[in-house]
Coordinates of C-alpha atoms in Angstrom, one line a residue:
M1 CA -26.5 46.1 168.8
T2 CA -25.7 42.9 166.5
S3 CA -24.3 43.6 162.7
D4 CA -26.6 42.6 159.8
Y5 CA -24.7 39.3 158.1
L6 CA -25.6 37.7 154.0
L7 CA -23.2 34.1 153.7
R8 CA -23.6 34.2 150.3
N9 CA -23.5 31.7 147.6
G10 CA -22.9 28.7 150.3
T11 CA -24.3 24.8 149.8
L12 CA -27.0 25.1 152.4
V13 CA -28.2 22.2 154.4
D14 CA -31.0 23.6 155.9
G15 CA -31.6 20.7 158.5
T16 CA -34.7 19.1 157.4
G17 CA -33.1 16.2 156.2
N18 CA -34.2 17.6 152.5
P19 CA -31.2 17.8 149.4
A20 CA -28.3 20.0 149.6
R21 CA -28.6 23.8 147.4
T22 CA -27.2 27.0 147.0
A23 CA -28.4 29.3 148.4
H24 CA -27.7 32.7 150.1
V25 CA -28.6 33.3 154.1
L26 CA -29.6 36.5 155.5
I27 CA -28.7 36.7 159.5
Q28 CA -31.1 40.2 160.5
S29 CA -30.5 40.9 163.6
D30 CA -30.9 37.3 165.5
R31 CA -33.8 36.3 162.9
L32 CA -32.7 34.7 159.8
K33 CA -34.1 35.0 156.1
V34 CA -32.9 32.3 153.1
L35 CA -32.1 34.5 149.4
S36 CA -32.2 32.6 146.4
D37 CA -29.9 34.2 143.4
D38 CA -33.7 35.4 142.1
D39 CA -33.7 37.6 145.5
V40 CA -32.3 40.8 144.3
M41 CA -30.8 42.9 146.8
T42 CA -29.7 46.3 145.5
A43 CA -27.7 48.3 147.4
S44 CA -29.3 49.7 149.6
D45 CA -30.6 46.6 151.3
L46 CA -27.0 45.5 151.3
E47 CA -25.7 49.1 153.1
G48 CA -24.2 47.9 156.6
V49 CA -24.5 43.9 156.3
I50 CA -21.4 42.1 156.6
Q51 CA -21.2 39.3 153.6
V52 CA -19.4 36.4 154.0
D53 CA -18.4 34.2 151.1
C54 CA -19.6 30.8 151.7
T55 CA -18.9 29.5 148.2
G56 CA -17.7 26.2 148.7
K57 CA -18.2 26.1 152.4
V58 CA -21.5 23.8 153.8
V59 CA -23.7 25.9 155.8
V60 CA -26.1 24.9 158.5
P61 CA -28.5 25.7 161.9
G62 CA -26.2 25.2 164.9
F63 CA -25.1 22.1 166.4
I64 CA -27.4 21.1 169.4
D65 CA -25.6 18.9 172.1
V66 CA -28.2 16.9 173.6
H67 CA -26.3 15.7 176.5
S68 CA -24.2 17.7 178.5
H69 CA -22.7 19.4 181.5
M70 CA -22.2 22.4 181.5
D71 CA -24.9 23.9 184.1
Y72 CA -22.7 25.4 186.4
F73 CA -20.0 26.5 184.2
A74 CA -22.4 28.5 182.7
I75 CA -21.9 30.8 185.8
S76 CA -18.5 31.1 186.3
D77 CA -16.5 33.6 186.1
N78 CA -14.4 32.4 183.7
P79 CA -15.8 32.2 180.2
E80 CA -13.4 30.5 178.3
H81 CA -15.4 27.4 179.5
F82 CA -17.5 27.4 176.3
N83 CA -15.4 28.3 174.2
P84 CA -14.2 24.6 173.0
F85 CA -17.9 23.7 172.3
V86 CA -18.8 26.8 170.7
A87 CA -14.9 26.3 168.0
Q88 CA -16.7 22.8 167.2
G89 CA -20.1 24.4 166.5
V90 CA -22.2 23.6 169.2
T91 CA -24.6 27.0 169.6
T92 CA -27.6 25.2 172.0
M93 CA -27.0 22.6 175.3
V94 CA -29.5 20.8 177.2
V95 CA -28.0 20.7 180.4
G96 CA -29.2 19.1 183.9
N97 CA -28.5 15.4 183.0
C98 CA -27.7 12.3 185.0
G99 CA -29.8 13.3 187.7
F100 CA -27.5 16.0 188.4
S101 CA -29.1 19.5 188.2
P102 CA -28.9 23.4 189.6
F103 CA -31.9 23.8 190.7
G104 CA -34.8 21.1 191.8
F105 CA -33.9 20.3 195.0
K106 CA -35.5 21.8 198.7
H107 CA -34.5 25.3 199.8
G108 CA -33.2 25.2 203.2
T109 CA -32.1 20.6 202.8
Q110 CA -29.8 19.9 205.2
H111 CA -28.1 17.9 202.5
Q112 CA -26.9 20.9 200.2
H113 CA -23.5 20.4 200.9
L114 CA -23.8 16.7 198.8
I115 CA -25.3 18.8 196.2
E116 CA -22.8 21.3 196.1
N117 CA -19.9 19.1 195.9
S118 CA -21.8 16.1 193.2
L119 CA -19.8 15.4 190.1
F120 CA -20.9 18.4 187.9
K121 CA -20.2 20.9 190.4
E122 CA -17.1 22.6 189.1
G123 CA -17.0 25.8 187.9
H124 CA -19.3 27.7 190.7
G125 CA -18.9 28.0 194.3
S126 CA -22.3 27.6 196.7
I127 CA -25.6 27.5 195.3
D128 CA -28.1 30.3 196.2
W129 CA -30.5 29.8 194.7
N130 CA -33.0 27.1 194.6
S131 CA -35.5 26.8 191.8
F132 CA -35.7 27.0 188.3
S133 CA -36.7 30.1 188.2
G134 CA -33.9 31.0 190.0
Y135 CA -31.2 29.5 188.0
Q136 CA -32.8 31.4 184.8
Q137 CA -32.8 34.3 186.4
R138 CA -28.7 33.6 187.2
I139 CA -28.3 32.9 183.6
Q140 CA -29.6 36.1 182.1
S141 CA -28.1 38.3 184.1
H142 CA -24.5 36.4 184.4
G143 CA -24.4 35.9 180.3
T144 CA -23.8 32.5 178.5
S145 CA -22.1 31.8 175.3
P146 CA -24.0 29.0 173.5
N147 CA -27.5 29.0 174.4
L148 CA -28.9 27.0 177.2
L149 CA -32.1 23.9 177.9
S150 CA -32.1 22.5 180.8
L151 CA -33.5 19.4 182.1
V152 CA -34.5 18.4 185.8
G153 CA -31.9 16.0 187.9
Y154 CA -34.1 13.6 190.1
G155 CA -31.0 12.3 192.0
V156 CA -30.5 16.6 193.1
C157 CA -34.0 16.0 194.0
R158 CA -34.1 12.9 196.0
T159 CA -30.4 14.2 197.6
S160 CA -32.1 17.4 199.3
L161 CA -35.0 15.2 201.0
N162 CA -33.3 12.0 201.9
G163 CA -29.2 12.3 200.9
F164 CA -27.4 9.1 199.9
N165 CA -29.8 7.0 202.3
S166 CA -30.0 3.7 200.5
G167 CA -33.8 3.5 201.7
S168 CA -37.3 4.3 199.9
L169 CA -38.2 7.7 200.0
N170 CA -41.3 7.5 202.9
Q171 CA -44.9 9.0 201.4
Q172 CA -44.1 12.9 202.8
Q173 CA -40.9 12.9 201.2
H174 CA -42.0 10.8 198.0
E175 CA -44.8 13.4 197.7
E176 CA -42.6 16.4 198.2
M177 CA -40.1 14.8 195.5
L178 CA -42.5 14.7 192.8
T179 CA -44.5 18.3 193.6
L180 CA -40.8 20.3 193.3
L181 CA -40.4 18.2 190.0
D182 CA -43.7 19.3 189.5
E183 CA -42.9 22.8 189.7
A184 CA -39.3 23.0 187.4
L185 CA -41.4 21.4 184.5
A186 CA -43.8 23.7 184.8
Q187 CA -42.0 26.6 185.1
G188 CA -40.0 25.6 181.7
A189 CA -37.9 22.5 182.4
A190 CA -37.4 20.1 179.4
G191 CA -38.1 17.5 181.5
V192 CA -36.4 15.0 184.4
S193 CA -33.3 13.2 183.7
L194 CA -32.5 10.1 186.1
G195 CA -29.0 9.3 187.2
L196 CA -29.6 5.4 188.2
Q197 CA -25.4 4.3 188.3
Y198 CA -25.1 6.8 190.8
K199 CA -26.5 8.0 194.3
P200 CA -28.7 8.2 195.0
G201 CA -30.3 7.1 192.1
V202 CA -28.8 3.2 192.2
F203 CA -31.5 3.2 194.9
A204 CA -34.7 3.8 193.7
N205 CA -37.3 1.5 193.4
I206 CA -39.2 1.0 190.1
G207 CA -42.3 2.1 191.6
E208 CA -41.1 5.6 192.8
L209 CA -39.8 5.5 189.1
K210 CA -43.4 4.8 187.7
D211 CA -44.5 7.9 189.9
V212 CA -41.9 10.6 188.1
A213 CA -42.5 9.3 184.4
R214 CA -46.0 9.7 184.8
L215 CA -45.3 13.1 186.0
V216 CA -43.0 13.8 182.8
K217 CA -46.2 12.6 180.5
K218 CA -48.3 14.6 182.2
H219 CA -46.3 17.7 181.5
D220 CA -45.7 15.8 177.8
K221 CA -42.1 16.6 178.3
V222 CA -39.2 13.8 178.0
L223 CA -37.9 11.4 180.8
T224 CA -33.6 11.2 180.0
V225 CA -31.7 8.2 181.5
H226 CA -28.6 7.0 182.7
A227 CA -29.4 3.4 182.8
K228 CA -28.6 1.1 185.6
A229 CA -26.1 -0.6 183.8
Y230 CA -24.3 -0.5 180.2
S231 CA -22.4 -4.0 180.5
V232 CA -23.1 -7.4 180.3
L233 CA -22.2 -7.5 184.7
S234 CA -22.3 -4.9 186.6
G235 CA -22.6 -4.4 190.5
T236 CA -26.4 -2.6 190.6
Y237 CA -27.7 -5.7 189.9
P238 CA -26.6 -9.3 191.8
M239 CA -23.6 -11.1 190.4
N240 CA -25.0 -14.0 188.4
P241 CA -22.9 -14.6 185.3
L242 CA -25.5 -16.9 184.2
G243 CA -27.9 -14.3 184.3
K244 CA -29.6 -11.8 181.7
A245 CA -26.8 -9.7 180.5
H246 CA -27.1 -5.9 183.1
N247 CA -27.1 -4.2 180.1
L248 CA -29.7 -5.6 178.3
R249 CA -31.7 -5.8 181.6
A250 CA -31.6 -2.1 182.2
I251 CA -32.5 -1.4 178.7
D252 CA -36.0 -3.9 179.2
E253 CA -36.2 -2.1 183.0
M254 CA -36.4 1.1 181.2
L255 CA -38.6 0.4 177.7
D256 CA -41.3 -1.3 179.9
L257 CA -41.6 1.4 181.9
A258 CA -41.9 3.5 179.2
R259 CA -44.3 1.4 177.9
E260 CA -46.2 1.7 180.8
T261 CA -47.0 5.5 181.2
G262 CA -46.2 6.5 178.1
V263 CA -44.0 8.5 178.8
K264 CA -41.3 9.4 175.7
L265 CA -37.7 8.3 176.9
Q266 CA -34.6 9.3 176.0
F267 CA -31.9 6.4 177.0
S268 CA -28.4 8.5 177.3
H269 CA -25.3 7.3 176.3
L270 CA -26.1 4.0 174.7
I271 CA -22.5 2.3 175.3
F272 CA -21.4 -1.4 175.7
V273 CA -18.8 -0.9 178.4
G274 CA -16.2 -3.8 177.9
E275 CA -14.9 -6.2 174.8
K276 CA -17.7 -8.7 176.3
T277 CA -21.0 -6.7 176.3
W278 CA -19.8 -5.5 172.7
P279 CA -21.6 -8.7 171.5
T280 CA -24.5 -7.7 172.8
L281 CA -25.2 -4.7 170.6
Q282 CA -27.7 -6.1 168.0
Q283 CA -29.5 -7.4 170.9
A284 CA -30.2 -3.8 172.4
L285 CA -31.2 -2.4 169.0
D286 CA -33.7 -5.4 168.3
K287 CA -35.2 -4.0 172.2
F288 CA -35.3 -0.5 170.8
D289 CA -36.8 -1.7 167.4
R290 CA -39.3 -3.3 168.9
A291 CA -40.6 -1.0 171.3
I292 CA -40.5 2.0 168.9
A293 CA -42.8 -0.5 166.6
D294 CA -45.2 -0.8 169.2
G295 CA -45.5 2.5 169.6
V296 CA -42.8 3.3 172.6
D297 CA -41.4 7.1 171.9
V298 CA -37.7 6.5 172.6
R299 CA -34.6 7.1 171.4
F300 CA -31.2 7.2 172.0
D301 CA -28.1 10.0 172.6
M302 CA -24.2 8.5 171.1
F303 CA -20.2 10.0 171.1
P304 CA -18.0 9.2 168.4
Y305 CA -15.2 7.8 170.3
P306 CA -14.7 4.7 172.2
F307 CA -14.5 6.4 175.4
G308 CA -15.9 8.3 178.4
A309 CA -16.3 10.4 181.0
T310 CA -17.5 9.3 184.3
L311 CA -17.0 9.0 188.7
L312 CA -14.6 6.1 189.3
N313 CA -17.2 5.5 191.9
T314 CA -19.5 4.2 189.3
L315 CA -17.4 0.8 189.4
L316 CA -18.2 -0.3 192.3
P317 CA -21.2 -2.2 192.9
E318 CA -24.1 -1.2 195.0
W319 CA -23.5 -1.9 198.3
V320 CA -20.2 -0.9 198.7
M321 CA -21.9 2.7 197.7
A322 CA -24.9 2.3 200.5
K323 CA -21.5 1.9 202.7
M324 CA -19.6 4.8 201.6
P325 CA -16.8 6.4 202.6
G326 CA -15.5 4.8 205.5
V327 CA -16.0 1.4 204.0
L328 CA -12.7 2.2 202.0
R329 CA -10.2 1.4 204.6
Q330 CA -12.0 -1.8 206.4
R331 CA -10.4 -5.7 205.6
L332 CA -13.2 -8.0 204.5
P333 CA -15.5 -5.9 202.5
M334 CA -12.3 -5.0 200.9
L335 CA -11.3 -8.0 200.2
R336 CA -14.8 -9.1 198.9
L337 CA -14.4 -6.2 196.6
R338 CA -11.3 -7.3 195.6
L339 CA -12.9 -10.5 194.2
E340 CA -15.7 -8.8 192.4
A341 CA -14.3 -6.4 190.9
Y342 CA -11.4 -9.4 189.3
F343 CA -14.2 -11.4 188.2
G344 CA -16.0 -8.9 187.2
F345 CA -13.3 -7.2 184.6
K346 CA -13.1 -10.6 183.7
G347 CA -16.5 -10.9 182.8
V348 CA -17.1 -7.5 181.4
G349 CA -13.5 -7.8 178.9
L350 CA -12.6 -4.7 180.8
G351 CA -9.3 -3.9 183.0
Y352 CA -7.2 -1.5 184.9
H353 CA -5.4 -0.8 182.2
C354 CA -8.9 1.2 181.1
I355 CA -9.6 3.4 183.8
Q356 CA -7.8 6.5 182.6
I357 CA -7.5 9.3 185.3
T358 CA -8.3 12.7 184.2
D359 CA -8.5 14.4 187.4
A360 CA -7.8 12.4 190.6
C361 CA -9.1 15.4 192.9
C362 CA -6.9 14.4 195.9
D363 CA -3.1 15.5 196.4
E364 CA -1.8 12.2 196.4
Y365 CA -2.2 11.1 193.1
R366 CA -3.4 14.2 191.2
Q367 CA 0.7 14.0 189.6
Y368 CA -0.4 11.3 187.4
N369 CA -4.0 12.7 185.8
G370 CA -3.6 11.2 182.8
L371 CA -1.9 7.8 183.3
F372 CA -4.4 4.9 183.0
I373 CA -4.1 2.9 187.0
S374 CA -2.2 -0.2 185.6
E375 CA 0.5 2.5 184.7
I376 CA 0.4 4.4 188.2
A377 CA 0.4 1.4 189.9
E378 CA 3.5 1.0 188.3
K379 CA 5.6 4.4 189.5
V380 CA 4.0 4.1 192.7
G381 CA 4.7 0.0 193.5
K382 CA 1.5 -1.2 194.0
E383 CA -1.5 -2.8 192.7
A384 CA -3.6 -1.8 190.9
F385 CA -6.6 -2.7 192.9
E386 CA -5.1 -0.9 196.0
V387 CA -4.5 2.3 193.7
M388 CA -8.3 2.4 192.7
V389 CA -9.4 2.6 196.0
D390 CA -6.2 4.8 197.2
I391 CA -8.0 7.1 195.0
L392 CA -11.4 6.7 195.7
D393 CA -10.3 7.3 199.7
F394 CA -8.2 10.4 199.2
S395 CA -10.9 12.1 196.6
N396 CA -14.1 11.4 198.8
A397 CA -15.0 9.6 195.6
E398 CA -15.0 12.4 193.5
A399 CA -12.1 11.3 191.4
R400 CA -12.8 11.4 187.6
V401 CA -12.3 9.2 184.5
M402 CA -12.3 8.4 181.2
I403 CA -13.1 4.3 180.3
H404 CA -11.7 3.0 177.2
R405 CA -13.7 0.4 175.4
Y406 CA -17.5 1.6 176.1
Y407 CA -17.4 0.5 171.8
N408 CA -15.7 -0.2 168.9
E409 CA -15.4 1.3 165.6
D410 CA -17.9 -1.0 164.2
I411 CA -20.1 0.3 167.0
I412 CA -20.0 3.5 166.9
Q413 CA -20.3 3.6 162.7
T414 CA -23.5 1.2 163.3
L415 CA -25.3 3.7 166.0
M416 CA -24.4 6.1 163.8
Q417 CA -26.8 5.0 161.5
H418 CA -30.0 4.0 163.6
P419 CA -32.5 6.4 163.4
A420 CA -33.1 6.4 167.2
A421 CA -29.9 8.1 167.3
L422 CA -29.2 11.0 168.5
Y423 CA -25.9 12.9 169.1
M424 CA -24.0 14.3 172.2
T425 CA -20.5 15.5 174.2
D426 CA -21.3 14.4 177.7
S427 CA -18.5 16.1 178.4
W428 CA -17.3 19.0 180.3
P429 CA -14.0 21.2 181.0
E430 CA -11.5 19.7 183.4
P431 CA -9.8 23.0 185.1
S432 CA -7.7 20.6 186.5
G433 CA -7.5 17.6 185.2
I434 CA -6.9 16.0 181.5
E435 CA -9.8 17.0 179.3
N436 CA -11.5 14.4 177.4
A437 CA -11.9 15.1 173.3
A438 CA -15.5 15.3 173.4
T439 CA -15.5 19.0 174.4
Y440 CA -13.2 19.9 171.6
G441 CA -13.7 17.7 168.8
A442 CA -16.7 15.4 169.2
F443 CA -19.1 17.4 166.3
P444 CA -16.6 17.2 163.8
K445 CA -15.9 13.8 164.7
F446 CA -19.4 12.6 163.9
L447 CA -19.1 15.0 160.5
Q448 CA -15.5 13.1 159.6
L449 CA -16.6 9.4 160.3
A450 CA -19.9 10.3 158.0
R451 CA -17.7 11.8 154.9
D452 CA -14.7 9.2 155.9
N453 CA -17.0 6.3 155.8
G454 CA -19.4 7.1 153.7
S455 CA -21.9 6.1 155.6
M456 CA -24.5 8.8 156.0
A457 CA -25.4 11.6 153.7
L458 CA -24.5 15.2 154.8
E459 CA -28.0 16.3 154.8
Q460 CA -28.9 13.5 157.5
V461 CA -26.4 14.2 160.0
I462 CA -27.4 17.5 159.7
A463 CA -30.7 16.4 160.5
R464 CA -29.9 14.3 163.6
M465 CA -27.7 16.7 165.0
M466 CA -30.9 20.1 164.6
S467 CA -33.9 19.9 163.6
Q468 CA -35.0 15.9 165.6
A469 CA -32.6 17.3 168.4
A470 CA -34.7 20.4 168.7
Q471 CA -37.7 18.4 168.7
R472 CA -37.2 15.7 170.4
F473 CA -36.3 18.4 173.3
G474 CA -39.1 21.4 172.8
I475 CA -37.2 23.9 171.6
K476 CA -38.7 25.7 169.2
Q477 CA -37.5 28.2 166.3
R478 CA -33.7 26.2 166.2
G479 CA -32.3 23.3 164.6
L480 CA -33.8 25.0 160.6
I481 CA -32.4 27.3 158.7
K482 CA -36.0 28.6 158.3
D483 CA -37.3 32.1 157.3
G484 CA -37.9 34.0 160.8
Y485 CA -35.3 31.3 163.0
K486 CA -33.3 32.1 165.4
G487 CA -30.2 33.0 164.2
D488 CA -27.9 30.0 165.1
V489 CA -25.7 28.3 162.2
V490 CA -22.1 26.7 161.5
V491 CA -20.4 27.6 157.8
F492 CA -18.2 24.4 157.4
D493 CA -15.6 23.2 155.0
W494 CA -17.3 19.6 154.0
N495 CA -14.0 18.4 152.6
T496 CA -12.2 19.8 155.5
V497 CA -14.2 19.2 158.7
R498 CA -12.1 16.9 161.3
D499 CA -11.1 16.1 164.8
N500 CA -7.4 17.0 165.6
T501 CA -7.8 15.8 169.6
S502 CA -5.5 12.4 170.8
R503 CA -3.6 10.8 174.0
A504 CA -1.1 13.8 173.1
A505 CA -3.6 16.0 172.5
C506 CA -6.5 16.0 173.9
S507 CA -7.5 19.7 173.8
A508 CA -6.4 20.1 170.4
R509 CA -9.4 22.6 168.6
P510 CA -10.7 21.4 164.7
T511 CA -10.3 21.8 161.3
G512 CA -13.1 23.0 159.3
I513 CA -15.7 24.9 161.4
E514 CA -15.1 28.6 160.2
H515 CA -17.4 30.4 161.1
V516 CA -20.4 30.5 164.7
F517 CA -23.1 32.5 164.9
I518 CA -25.0 32.2 168.0
N519 CA -29.1 34.2 167.6
G520 CA -26.7 36.4 164.9
V521 CA -23.8 37.6 166.8
H522 CA -20.3 36.6 165.1
T523 CA -19.4 33.9 167.8
I524 CA -16.1 32.3 165.3
N525 CA -14.6 33.8 162.6
N526 CA -12.5 31.8 160.2
G527 CA -12.1 29.4 163.5
Q528 CA -10.9 31.8 165.7
V529 CA -13.1 32.5 168.8
L530 CA -14.3 35.7 169.5
S531 CA -13.6 37.8 172.7
D532 CA -16.9 37.2 175.6
Q533 CA -19.7 37.0 173.3
R534 CA -22.0 35.3 175.8
N535 CA -25.5 36.1 173.5
G536 CA -26.8 32.9 174.3
D537 CA -30.1 32.5 175.7
F538 CA -31.6 30.5 178.5
L539 CA -34.8 28.6 176.4
K540 CA -37.8 27.1 178.0
A541 CA -39.1 23.6 176.8
T542 CA -42.9 23.9 175.0
A543 CA -44.1 20.4 175.1

């Protein structure tokens, strides 16, 4: 049984974008009620109600992380995996991103080992369910700390039918793929996610993707896309320095897909990898603006750091991905890769000094977690290229990295202020590696940037984090402080809220997030995580 709470005298920013006002918020069971000074509560009304003085503090809806990878951590036996996210105010997460999800694959597939060893498969052993409903039942029986809403991954679906083969699906496989995705969408998945830089999404043809988009459109849900390229040059397209920038080409392909099919498109983590990609920022935003003006339903999401986490193998060209893993020890292909890496890094404005190993996923290099490849090369007396290939080989291409120079601070500010932007973490814990700062501080960082730069009103930032995110992904009765809505609430100090992470302290907790309630349960009290509180809901998306 949950307690009732009265949050008194706070500055209420309700998520609508309307001006802040002083009000009291009653959390009764798992529901909200907004009270003014004129709403008299007698002593008997307050009997048993825990009162929290919020004078000088801001009361807002719980933060919604629209791009998370906590799918499998949700069913791990370690409840602390979610603590860093809840401590920064996250009460709902959209999981199943970048083509990876814990369901949507063919029952009894011969390729299950590939699914069970994917990038985001930390925190749980073998998969013993095979559907959205099966995953839902597991979450409900296990319990989850924040609320979870899941997309279905196109990548795991395709893998279950054709492995990591680079060829097109045959007609039977194509139809079976659409059937599996359709089933997950009908059961409550929020949409379909594409991971077009990862295997097997990197091998997909546009006709296949159009059919997936039409299916998502039929369900009136969202198609999220980790695009094929985020830099001016990328191994996923032919290397032509005189051609269109690859990141702009990838944006055009997805916007054209949305124009043709009418699907609601969410462009995942709009980043600009490498200094020579940064000048394409305005061209990219112009493309989104024109599409929106033409009636295309498209938004993008972002994180507030100039670096982001991914797999080391995303740096490889498509021809290497198709021949993994044996190709890594073949002399002539590696000579070609060395040359392509040299000219590719030079053309993008990136280098081995920008690639930080967060988890080498192999005994040979695990001691160097947290170092950049250039630093590791100095320590082991090898060339940086050889270190990269070693780590890819020894880890079976599962090594995880943080790539720096995704943005500069001006780009972060520009993207934050764009009306199509939504906010997210794109993060997960590293049980045996170096943590991504976003795991601990992304949402406080967004607030800090808005306050310190004076670039956005508090009400505008909160609307992006909550109500607009909820509307985008079909999340009902959340994202607003409104009578009858679910009791997801954050109380923070606008004057002191701050992200405290750094390279030396990548897991530092934020300042200023004082109280968090999830479905009416007090989960963070004065900045401290309360005992194991698995009071989140598994949500189904509604069109």
